[in-house]
CSV table of C-alpha atoms in Angstrom, one decimal:
chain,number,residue,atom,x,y,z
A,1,UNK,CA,189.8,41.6,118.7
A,2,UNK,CA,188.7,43.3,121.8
A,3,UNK,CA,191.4,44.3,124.8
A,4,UNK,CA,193.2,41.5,126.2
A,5,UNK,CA,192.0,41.5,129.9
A,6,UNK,CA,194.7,41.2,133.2
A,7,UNK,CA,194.2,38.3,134.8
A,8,UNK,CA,194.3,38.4,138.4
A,9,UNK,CA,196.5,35.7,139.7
A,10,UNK,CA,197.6,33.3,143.4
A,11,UNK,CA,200.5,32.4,143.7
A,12,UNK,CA,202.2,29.7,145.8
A,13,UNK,CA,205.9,30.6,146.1
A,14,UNK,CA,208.8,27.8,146.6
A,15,UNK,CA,208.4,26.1,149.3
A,16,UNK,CA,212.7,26.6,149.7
A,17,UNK,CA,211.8,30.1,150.9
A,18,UNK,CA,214.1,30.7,148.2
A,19,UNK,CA,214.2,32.2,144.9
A,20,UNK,CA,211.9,30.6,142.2
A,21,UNK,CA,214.4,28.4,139.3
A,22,UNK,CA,211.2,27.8,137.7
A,23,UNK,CA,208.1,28.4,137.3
A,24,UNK,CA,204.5,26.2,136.5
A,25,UNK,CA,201.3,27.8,135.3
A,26,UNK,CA,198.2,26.0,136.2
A,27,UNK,CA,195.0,27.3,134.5
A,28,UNK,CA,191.5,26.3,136.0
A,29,UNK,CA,188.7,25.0,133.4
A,30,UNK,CA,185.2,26.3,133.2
A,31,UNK,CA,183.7,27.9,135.9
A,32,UNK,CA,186.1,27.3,138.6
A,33,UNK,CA,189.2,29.9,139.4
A,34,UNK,CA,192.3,30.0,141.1
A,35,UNK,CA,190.9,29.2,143.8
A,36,UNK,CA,189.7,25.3,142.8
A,37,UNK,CA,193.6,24.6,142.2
A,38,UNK,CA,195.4,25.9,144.9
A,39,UNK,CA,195.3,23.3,147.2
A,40,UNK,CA,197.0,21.2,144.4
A,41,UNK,CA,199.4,23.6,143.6
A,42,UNK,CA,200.6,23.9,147.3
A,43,UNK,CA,200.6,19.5,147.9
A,44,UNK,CA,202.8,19.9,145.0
A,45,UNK,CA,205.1,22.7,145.7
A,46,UNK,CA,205.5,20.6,149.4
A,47,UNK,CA,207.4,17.7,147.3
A,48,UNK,CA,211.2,17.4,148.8
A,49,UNK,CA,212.4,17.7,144.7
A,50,UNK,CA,209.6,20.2,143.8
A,51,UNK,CA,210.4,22.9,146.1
A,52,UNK,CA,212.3,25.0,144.0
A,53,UNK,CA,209.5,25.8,141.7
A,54,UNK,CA,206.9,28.4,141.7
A,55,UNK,CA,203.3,28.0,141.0
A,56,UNK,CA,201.2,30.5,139.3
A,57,UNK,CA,196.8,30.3,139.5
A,58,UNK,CA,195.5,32.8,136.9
A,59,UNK,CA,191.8,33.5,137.4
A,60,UNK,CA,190.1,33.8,133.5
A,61,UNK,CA,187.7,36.5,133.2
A,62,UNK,CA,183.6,36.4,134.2
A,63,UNK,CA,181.8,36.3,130.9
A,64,UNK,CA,178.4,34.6,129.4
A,65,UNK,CA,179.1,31.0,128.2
A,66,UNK,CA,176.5,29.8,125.8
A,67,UNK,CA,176.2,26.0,126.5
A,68,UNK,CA,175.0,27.4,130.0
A,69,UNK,CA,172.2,28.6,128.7
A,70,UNK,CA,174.1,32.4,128.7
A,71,UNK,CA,174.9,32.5,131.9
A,72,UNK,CA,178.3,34.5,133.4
A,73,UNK,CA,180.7,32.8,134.8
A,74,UNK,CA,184.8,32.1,134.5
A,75,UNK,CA,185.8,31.2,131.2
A,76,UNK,CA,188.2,31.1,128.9
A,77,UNK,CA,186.0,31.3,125.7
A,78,UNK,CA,182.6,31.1,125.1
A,79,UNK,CA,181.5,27.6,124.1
A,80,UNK,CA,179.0,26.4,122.2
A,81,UNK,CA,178.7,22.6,122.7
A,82,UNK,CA,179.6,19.7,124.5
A,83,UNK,CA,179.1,17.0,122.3
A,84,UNK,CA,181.0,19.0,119.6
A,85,UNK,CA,184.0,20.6,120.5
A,86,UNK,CA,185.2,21.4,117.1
A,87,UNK,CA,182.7,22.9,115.7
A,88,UNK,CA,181.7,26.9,115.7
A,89,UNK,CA,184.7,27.5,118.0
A,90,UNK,CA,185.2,30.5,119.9
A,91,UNK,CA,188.7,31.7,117.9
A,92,UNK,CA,189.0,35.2,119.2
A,93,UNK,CA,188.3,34.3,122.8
A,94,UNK,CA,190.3,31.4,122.8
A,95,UNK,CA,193.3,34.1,121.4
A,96,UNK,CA,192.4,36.6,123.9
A,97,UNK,CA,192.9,34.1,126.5
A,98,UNK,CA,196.0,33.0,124.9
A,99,UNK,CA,197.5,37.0,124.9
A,100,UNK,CA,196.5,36.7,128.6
A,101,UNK,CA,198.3,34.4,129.8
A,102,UNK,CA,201.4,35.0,127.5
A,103,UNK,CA,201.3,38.1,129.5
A,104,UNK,CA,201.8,36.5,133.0
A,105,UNK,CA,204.4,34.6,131.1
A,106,UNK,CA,206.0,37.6,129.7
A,107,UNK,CA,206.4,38.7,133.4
A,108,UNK,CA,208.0,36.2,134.2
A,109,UNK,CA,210.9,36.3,131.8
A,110,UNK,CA,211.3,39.3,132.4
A,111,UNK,CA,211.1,39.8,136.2
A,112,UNK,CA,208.3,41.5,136.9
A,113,UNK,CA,206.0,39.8,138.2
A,114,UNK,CA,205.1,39.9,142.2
A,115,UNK,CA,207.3,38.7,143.9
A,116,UNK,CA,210.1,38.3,141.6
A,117,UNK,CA,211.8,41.6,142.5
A,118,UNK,CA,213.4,41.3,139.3
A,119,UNK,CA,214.5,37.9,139.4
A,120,UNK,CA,214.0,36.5,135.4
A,121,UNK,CA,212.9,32.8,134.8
A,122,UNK,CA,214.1,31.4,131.2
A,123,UNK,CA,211.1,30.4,128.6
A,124,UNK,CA,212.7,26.5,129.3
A,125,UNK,CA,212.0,26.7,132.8
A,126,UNK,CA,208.5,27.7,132.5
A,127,UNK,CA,205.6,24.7,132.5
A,128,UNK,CA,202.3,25.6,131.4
A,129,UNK,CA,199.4,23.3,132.4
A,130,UNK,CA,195.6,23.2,132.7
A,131,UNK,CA,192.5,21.2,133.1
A,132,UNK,CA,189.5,21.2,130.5
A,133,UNK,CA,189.8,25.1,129.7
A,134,UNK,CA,192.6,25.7,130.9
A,135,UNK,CA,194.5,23.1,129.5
A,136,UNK,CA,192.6,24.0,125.8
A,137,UNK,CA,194.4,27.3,126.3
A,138,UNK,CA,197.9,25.8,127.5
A,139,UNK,CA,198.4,23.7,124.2
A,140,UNK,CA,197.3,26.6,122.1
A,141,UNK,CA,199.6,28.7,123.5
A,142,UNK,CA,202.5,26.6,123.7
A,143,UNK,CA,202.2,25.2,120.1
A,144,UNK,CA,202.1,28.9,119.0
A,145,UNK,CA,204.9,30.5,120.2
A,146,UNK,CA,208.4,30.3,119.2
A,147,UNK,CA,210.8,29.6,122.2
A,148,UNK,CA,210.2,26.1,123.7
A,149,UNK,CA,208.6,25.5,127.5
A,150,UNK,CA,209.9,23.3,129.5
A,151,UNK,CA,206.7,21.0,129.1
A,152,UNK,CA,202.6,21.3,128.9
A,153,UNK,CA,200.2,19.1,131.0
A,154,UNK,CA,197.0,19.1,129.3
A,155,UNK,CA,194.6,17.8,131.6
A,156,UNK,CA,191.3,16.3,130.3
A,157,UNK,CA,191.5,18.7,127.9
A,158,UNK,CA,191.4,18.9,124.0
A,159,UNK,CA,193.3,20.8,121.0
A,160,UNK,CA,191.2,23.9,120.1
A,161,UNK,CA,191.4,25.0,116.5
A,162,UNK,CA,193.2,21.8,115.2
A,163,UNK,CA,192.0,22.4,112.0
A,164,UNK,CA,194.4,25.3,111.3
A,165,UNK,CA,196.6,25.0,114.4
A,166,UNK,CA,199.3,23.4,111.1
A,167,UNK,CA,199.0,27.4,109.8
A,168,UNK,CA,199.2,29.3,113.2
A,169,UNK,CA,202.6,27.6,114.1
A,170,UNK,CA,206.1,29.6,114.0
A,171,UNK,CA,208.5,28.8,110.8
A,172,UNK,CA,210.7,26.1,113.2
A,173,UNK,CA,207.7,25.5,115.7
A,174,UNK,CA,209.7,23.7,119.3
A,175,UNK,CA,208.5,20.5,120.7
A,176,UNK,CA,208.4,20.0,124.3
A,177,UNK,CA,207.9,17.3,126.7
A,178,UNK,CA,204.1,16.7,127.2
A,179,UNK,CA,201.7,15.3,130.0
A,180,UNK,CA,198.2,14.5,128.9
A,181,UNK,CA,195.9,12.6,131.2
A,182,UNK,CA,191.9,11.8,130.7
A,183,UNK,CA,189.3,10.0,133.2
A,184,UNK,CA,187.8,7.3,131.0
A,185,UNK,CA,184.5,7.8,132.5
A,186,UNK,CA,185.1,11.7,131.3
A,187,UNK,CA,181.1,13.1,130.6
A,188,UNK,CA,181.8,16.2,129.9
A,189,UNK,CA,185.2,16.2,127.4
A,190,UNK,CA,184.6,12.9,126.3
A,191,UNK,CA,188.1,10.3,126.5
A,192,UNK,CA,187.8,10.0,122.8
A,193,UNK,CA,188.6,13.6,122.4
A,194,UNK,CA,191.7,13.1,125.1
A,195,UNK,CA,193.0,10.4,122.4
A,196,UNK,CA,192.3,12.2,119.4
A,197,UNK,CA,194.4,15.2,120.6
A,198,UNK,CA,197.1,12.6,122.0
A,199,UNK,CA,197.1,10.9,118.4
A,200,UNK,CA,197.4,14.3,116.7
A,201,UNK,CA,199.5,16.0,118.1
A,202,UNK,CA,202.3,12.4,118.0
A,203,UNK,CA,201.2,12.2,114.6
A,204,UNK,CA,200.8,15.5,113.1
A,205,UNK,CA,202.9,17.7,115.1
A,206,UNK,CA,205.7,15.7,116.1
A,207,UNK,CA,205.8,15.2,119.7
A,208,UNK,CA,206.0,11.3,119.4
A,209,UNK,CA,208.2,10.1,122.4
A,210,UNK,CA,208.0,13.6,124.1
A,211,UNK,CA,204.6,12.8,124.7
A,212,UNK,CA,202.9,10.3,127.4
A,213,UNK,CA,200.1,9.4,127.8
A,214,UNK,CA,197.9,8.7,131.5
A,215,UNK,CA,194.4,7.7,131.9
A,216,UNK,CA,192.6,7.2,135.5
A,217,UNK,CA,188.8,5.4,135.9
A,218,UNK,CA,187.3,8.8,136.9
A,219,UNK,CA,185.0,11.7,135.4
A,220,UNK,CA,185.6,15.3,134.8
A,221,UNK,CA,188.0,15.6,137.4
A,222,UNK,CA,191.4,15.1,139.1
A,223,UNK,CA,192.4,12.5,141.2
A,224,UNK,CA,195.5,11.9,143.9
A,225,UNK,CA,197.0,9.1,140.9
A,226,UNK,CA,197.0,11.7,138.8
A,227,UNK,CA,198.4,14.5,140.9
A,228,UNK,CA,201.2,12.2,141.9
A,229,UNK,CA,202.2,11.5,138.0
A,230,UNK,CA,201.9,14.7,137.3
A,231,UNK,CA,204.4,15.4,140.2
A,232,UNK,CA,207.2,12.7,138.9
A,233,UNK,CA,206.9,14.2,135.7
A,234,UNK,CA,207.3,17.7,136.7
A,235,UNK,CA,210.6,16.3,138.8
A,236,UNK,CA,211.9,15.2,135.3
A,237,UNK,CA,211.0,18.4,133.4
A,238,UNK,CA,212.2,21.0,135.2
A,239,UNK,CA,214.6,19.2,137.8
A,240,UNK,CA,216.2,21.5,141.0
């Protein structure tokens, strides 16, 4: 596998003016960057109970993507299809991406990152989410590693490597509390793949009641419904 890459990151810090007592990632999908989220992240971080958290925008890395005809751009792995998401996936830059961000995560436990002066956030205070991409790399992550998040928000996303994602897990693999949302009119990830992850990972991997399920009448996009749920959610999973 080639060199995991630093990510360049914004971040949007509590709106307390305070010290962070927890922290959500929020990875952009193909194309985009930090950048397209921020706004998001800061109507968020402006909630009365959200204000305690801290909001970190990784930027993925500029490389050719093939379903754009080879074209550079932001991604997170190279993909090869739209109508097939499962097939001839991009494994090692999906797992580059995945070392990535578990690096930005790592900084976090630890301290180290900007503006943390040394001030250490525990793995169950931590909230990874993403859209398309982003969130693709967000479940892979989190269903990977051994300590337990405080939740994922997968955001008209879909499980990469399902087929061996049973094989990649740790020995006692941790559940979490999961957001999952899809537009039904969804062109480019398609709403049945949105249910198809939903239904495996309640039915394969466990997550039953920790998972909900949200669905909004729009494309490949977010809207202000779904920013609000994922808000109220975000109250319950990692509360002041």
């Amino acid at each position: 596998m080639a060199a995991v890459q630093a990510l360049k990151t914004l971040v949007v810090p509590p709106a307390s003016g305070g010290m962070p007592s927890a922290t959500v990632f929020l990875l952009h999908g193909l194309g985009d960057s930090a950048n397209g989220w921020i706004d998001v992240a800061r109507m968020l971080g402006r909630q009365q109970a959200l204000q305690h958290i801290r909001f970190v925008l990784p930027t993925a890395p500029v490389q050719p993507v093939t379903v754009n005809m080879g074209m550079k751009m932001t991604s997170w792995f190279d993909l090869y299809s739209l109508t097939s998401l499962e097939e001839g996936e991009d494994e090692a830059g999906m797992l580059r991406s995945v070392e990535a961000v578990r690096g930005l995560v790592q900084q976090e436990l630890d301290g180290s990152a900007p503006g943390l002066n040394g001030h250490k956030l525990p793995m169950n205070r931590i909230v990874l989410a993403g859209f398309s991409q982003g969130g693709a790399i967000s479940l892979l992550l989190s269903l990977t590693q051994p300590e337990q998040l405080a939740g994922v928000a997968a955001l008209s996303t879909w499980l990469p490597l399902h087929a061996k994602i049973q094989s990649m897990r740790p020995p006692t693999p941790p559940t979490f509390p999961l957001f999952q949302a899809h537009g039904t009119l969804d062109q480019i990830v398609e709403y049945q793949f949105g249910q198809r992850t939903f239904a495996f990972l309640q039915n394969e991997l466990g997550f039953h009641s920790l998972a909900e399920w949200h669905e909004y009448p729009m494309p490949h996009s977010a809207c202000p419904a779904e920013i609000r749920d994922l808000g109220a959610w975000l109250e319950r999973v990692v509360p002041l």
